[in-house]
Coordinates of C-alpha atoms and ligand atoms in Angstrom, one line a residue:
X97 CA 17.3 -9.4 -8.2
X98 CA 16.4 -5.7 -7.8
X99 CA 13.1 -5.0 -6.2
X100 CA 10.6 -3.5 -8.7
X101 CA 9.3 -0.1 -7.5
X102 CA 5.6 0.2 -6.6
X103 CA 3.8 3.6 -6.9
X104 CA 0.3 3.4 -5.5
X105 CA -2.3 6.1 -5.6
X106 CA -4.9 5.9 -2.9
X107 CA -7.8 8.0 -3.9
X108 CA -9.6 7.4 -0.6
X109 CA -13.3 8.5 -0.6
X110 CA -12.7 11.3 -3.1
X111 CA -14.1 12.0 -6.6
X112 CA -17.1 12.1 -8.8
X113 CA -17.8 10.3 -12.1
X114 CA -16.5 13.4 -13.9
X115 CA -13.2 13.7 -11.9
X116 CA -12.6 10.0 -12.0
X117 CA -13.0 10.1 -15.8
X118 CA -10.4 12.9 -16.1
X119 CA -8.0 11.1 -13.8
X120 CA -8.2 8.0 -15.9
X121 CA -7.6 10.1 -19.0
X122 CA -4.5 11.6 -17.4
X123 CA -3.2 8.2 -16.4
X124 CA -3.9 6.7 -19.8
X125 CA -1.5 9.2 -21.2
X126 CA 1.4 8.3 -18.9
X127 CA 4.3 6.2 -20.1
X128 CA 5.1 3.6 -17.5
X129 CA 8.2 1.5 -17.7
X130 CA 6.5 -1.7 -16.4
X131 CA 9.9 -3.5 -16.2
X132 CA 11.0 -1.1 -13.4
X133 CA 7.8 0.1 -11.8
X134 CA 4.3 -1.1 -11.0
X135 CA 1.8 1.7 -10.8
X136 CA -1.4 0.9 -9.0
X137 CA -4.4 3.1 -8.3
X138 CA -7.1 2.5 -5.7
X139 CA -10.3 4.3 -6.5
X140 CA -13.4 4.4 -4.2
X141 CA -15.3 1.1 -4.5
X142 CA -18.1 2.6 -6.4
X143 CA -15.8 3.6 -9.2
X144 CA -13.7 0.4 -9.3
X145 CA -15.7 -1.1 -12.2
X146 CA -15.5 1.9 -14.4
X147 CA -11.8 2.5 -13.7
X148 CA -11.0 -1.1 -14.3
X149 CA -12.8 -1.0 -17.6
X150 CA -11.3 2.3 -18.8
X151 CA -7.8 2.3 -17.6
X152 CA -5.1 0.9 -19.8
X153 CA -3.3 -2.2 -18.6
X154 CA -0.1 -0.3 -17.9
X155 CA -1.6 0.7 -14.6
X156 CA -3.3 -1.7 -12.2
X157 CA -6.4 -1.2 -10.1
X158 CA -6.7 -1.9 -6.4
X159 CA -9.5 -1.9 -3.9
X160 CA -9.0 0.1 -0.8
X161 CA -10.6 -2.5 1.5
X162 CA -11.9 -6.0 1.3
X163 CA -14.4 -7.9 3.4
X164 CA -13.3 -10.4 6.1
X165 CA -16.0 -12.7 4.7
X166 CA -16.9 -14.3 1.5
X167 CA -19.9 -13.4 -0.6
X168 CA -23.3 -13.7 1.2
X169 CA -25.5 -12.0 3.7
X170 CA -23.0 -9.3 4.7
X171 CA -24.7 -6.0 3.9
X172 CA -22.3 -3.3 2.6
X173 CA -19.3 -5.6 2.3
X174 CA -17.3 -6.4 -0.9
X175 CA -15.8 -9.9 -0.9
X176 CA -12.4 -10.7 -2.4
X177 CA -14.2 -13.1 -4.8
X178 CA -16.1 -10.1 -6.2
X179 CA -12.9 -8.0 -6.6
X180 CA -11.3 -10.9 -8.5
X181 CA -14.5 -11.2 -10.6
X182 CA -14.0 -7.6 -11.7
X183 CA -10.5 -8.5 -12.8
X184 CA -8.7 -6.6 -10.1
X185 CA -5.2 -7.7 -9.0
X186 CA -4.8 -5.8 -5.8
X187 CA -6.4 -4.6 -2.5
X188 CA -5.1 -2.5 0.3
X189 CA -5.5 -3.7 3.9
X190 CA -4.9 -2.0 7.2
X191 CA -4.8 1.6 6.1
X192 CA -4.6 3.8 9.2
X193 CA -8.0 5.4 8.5
X194 CA -9.6 1.9 8.6
X195 CA -7.7 1.1 11.8
X196 CA -8.5 4.4 13.5
X197 CA -12.0 5.2 12.2
X198 CA -13.5 1.7 11.5
X199 CA -12.1 -0.3 14.4
X200 CA -9.9 -2.6 12.4
X201 CA -7.5 -4.4 14.8
X202 CA -4.2 -6.0 13.9
X203 CA -6.1 -9.3 13.8
X204 CA -8.9 -8.1 11.5
X205 CA -6.3 -6.6 9.1
X206 CA -4.3 -9.9 9.2
X207 CA -7.4 -12.0 8.5
X208 CA -8.5 -9.7 5.7
X209 CA -4.9 -9.9 4.2
X210 CA -4.8 -13.7 4.4
X211 CA -8.3 -14.1 3.0
X212 CA -7.5 -11.8 0.1
X213 CA -4.3 -13.6 -0.7
X214 CA -6.1 -17.0 -0.6
X215 CA -8.6 -15.7 -3.1
X216 CA -5.8 -14.6 -5.5
X217 CA -5.5 -10.9 -4.8
X218 CA -2.1 -9.3 -4.1
X219 CA -2.2 -7.1 -1.1
X220 CA -0.7 -3.8 0.0
X221 CA -0.6 -4.0 3.8
X222 CA -0.4 -0.7 5.6
X223 CA 1.4 -0.2 8.9
X224 CA 2.4 2.9 10.8
X225 CA 2.8 4.5 14.2
X226 CA 1.0 7.5 15.6
X227 CA 2.8 10.7 16.7
X228 CA 2.5 9.7 20.4
X229 CA 3.9 6.2 19.6
X230 CA 6.9 7.8 17.7
X231 CA 7.5 10.2 20.6
X232 CA 7.5 7.3 23.0
X233 CA 10.1 5.6 20.8
X234 CA 7.6 2.8 19.9
X235 CA 7.8 3.0 16.1
X236 CA 9.5 -0.3 15.5
X237 CA 7.4 -2.1 18.1
X238 CA 4.2 -0.8 16.6
X239 CA 4.9 -1.6 13.0
X240 CA 6.4 -5.0 13.7
X241 CA 3.4 -5.9 15.9
X242 CA 1.1 -4.9 13.0
X243 CA 3.1 -7.0 10.6
X244 CA 3.6 -9.9 13.0
X245 CA -0.2 -10.4 13.0
X246 CA 0.0 -11.0 9.3
X247 CA 3.1 -13.2 9.6
X248 CA 1.4 -15.4 12.2
X249 CA -1.5 -16.2 9.8
X250 CA 0.8 -16.8 6.8
X251 CA 3.0 -19.1 9.0
X252 CA 5.2 -21.2 6.8
X253 CA 3.6 -20.3 3.5
X254 CA 6.6 -18.0 2.6
X255 CA 5.6 -17.9 -1.0
X256 CA 2.7 -15.7 -0.2
X257 CA 5.1 -12.9 0.8
X258 CA 6.0 -12.3 -2.8
X259 CA 2.4 -11.1 -3.3
X260 CA 2.5 -8.7 -0.4
X261 CA 3.8 -5.1 -0.5
X262 CA 4.1 -3.4 2.9
X263 CA 3.3 0.3 3.0
X264 CA 5.0 2.1 5.9
X265 CA 2.7 5.1 6.6
X266 CA 3.4 7.0 9.8
X267 CA 0.0 8.3 10.8
X268 CA 1.4 11.7 11.7
X269 CA 2.5 12.1 8.1
X270 CA -0.8 11.2 6.4
X271 CA -2.6 14.1 5.0
X272 CA -0.7 16.6 7.2
X273 CA 1.9 17.9 4.8
X274 CA 4.5 16.7 7.3
X275 CA 6.5 14.1 5.4
X276 CA 9.0 11.8 7.1
X277 CA 12.5 13.0 6.8
X278 CA 14.7 10.8 4.6
X279 CA 16.4 9.5 7.8
X280 CA 13.1 8.7 9.4
X281 CA 11.9 6.8 6.3
X282 CA 15.1 4.9 5.7
X283 CA 15.4 4.0 9.4
X284 CA 11.9 2.6 9.6
X285 CA 12.2 0.7 6.3
X286 CA 15.6 -0.7 7.2
X287 CA 14.5 -1.8 10.7
X288 CA 11.3 -3.3 9.3
X289 CA 13.3 -5.3 6.7
X290 CA 15.8 -6.4 9.3
X291 CA 12.9 -7.6 11.5
X292 CA 11.4 -9.6 8.5
X293 CA 14.9 -11.1 7.9
X294 CA 15.2 -12.4 11.5
X295 CA 11.6 -13.2 12.2
X296 CA 10.3 -14.5 8.9
X297 CA 13.0 -15.2 6.4
X298 CA 16.1 -13.4 5.0
X299 CA 15.1 -14.0 1.3
X300 CA 11.6 -12.8 2.0
X301 CA 13.1 -9.6 3.6
X302 CA 15.4 -9.1 0.6
X303 CA 12.6 -9.3 -1.9
X304 CA 9.8 -7.6 0.1
X305 CA 8.8 -4.2 -1.4
X306 CA 8.4 -1.7 1.5
X307 CA 6.9 1.5 0.2
X308 CA 6.5 4.8 2.0
X309 CA 3.3 6.8 2.4
X310 CA 2.5 10.1 4.1
X311 CA 2.5 13.5 2.4
X312 CA 4.5 12.3 -0.6
X313 CA 4.5 14.9 -3.4
X314 CA 6.4 15.6 -6.6
X315 CA 8.9 17.7 -4.6
X316 CA 9.9 15.2 -2.0
X317 CA 9.6 12.0 -4.1
X318 CA 13.0 12.1 -5.8
X319 CA 14.9 12.2 -2.5
X320 CA 12.8 9.5 -0.9
X321 CA 12.9 7.1 -3.8
X322 CA 16.7 7.3 -3.8
X323 CA 16.7 5.7 -0.3
X324 CA 18.0 2.2 -0.2
X325 CA 15.1 0.6 1.6
X326 CA 12.3 2.7 0.0
X327 CA 10.8 0.7 -2.8
X328 CA 8.1 3.2 -3.8
X329 CA 5.2 5.1 -2.4
X330 CA 1.6 5.0 -1.4
X331 CA 0.3 8.5 -2.4
X332 CA -2.9 10.0 -1.1
X333 CA -3.7 13.6 -1.8
X334 CA -1.1 14.0 -4.6
X335 CA -2.5 11.0 -6.5
X336 CA -5.5 13.0 -7.3
X337 CA -3.4 15.7 -9.1
X338 CA -1.3 16.0 -12.2
X339 CA 1.8 15.8 -10.0
X340 CA 1.1 12.0 -9.5
X341 CA 2.7 11.7 -13.0
X342 CA 5.9 13.4 -11.7
X343 CA 5.9 11.0 -8.8
X344 CA 5.7 8.0 -11.2
X345 CA 8.5 9.6 -13.2
X346 CA 10.7 9.8 -10.1
X347 CA 10.7 6.0 -10.0
X348 CA 11.6 5.4 -13.6
Ligands
LIG128 P1 -1.3 11.5 1.8 O1 -2.0 10.1 2.2 O2 -0.4 11.2 0.7 O3 -2.5 12.4 1.5 O4 -0.6 11.9 3.1 C1 -1.3 8.9 2.1 C2 -2.1 7.7 2.4 O5 -3.0 7.8 3.3 O6 -2.0 6.6 1.8

């Protein structure tokens, strides 16, 4: 069975009520072939409710982060139960900005991922190496270490992997305009998939969607989407612009 493409838009902490409304209007006008591609947008938390209410069902809504804890006395946190209550299907976990700026370790990311899955959310887990790690030839070590933390918590519950998408996002490519070359992207995705096959399960590896993120735009998306092990994108900056529509089109 062919893997269905995933095109995600990570709006990060951008936008106003007005700009969010115009993005939703733009997205509501897009034709999405939902048999071949899943389009998911992740607005800032404060706009989740309005986007969920105003976006047509051809595009799904994701949180950018989820609490490690359930609802309760955790000031400032949003629990998976509350995201579900809003009708959301998805959350991101482990974005490099959360890892680098908010101290999220591999263990925290894995625990958030497991908790979100247990509460019924599907999860886009982000992994990726820094420039120094790539220069030191540590790319595969880093991204498999990050994914292994998740795998350890899921243990034998292999069914949960069908509700996970892995976003390979080299940190040096995020927001820099320096996109991975097709060779770099294909290599990382292929190696990651091979690692999943040997350390988790071959069927899980075959069906796992591994999407690329880092300076994806309308110009480079056709070449990247054609790569065998690239199953879509997580788009930051370009997801706030009309070219996001072209990126969706490149996958269908
Ligand atoms: P970018 O961000 O497309 O702006 O590089 C990607 C991401 O951080 O998900």
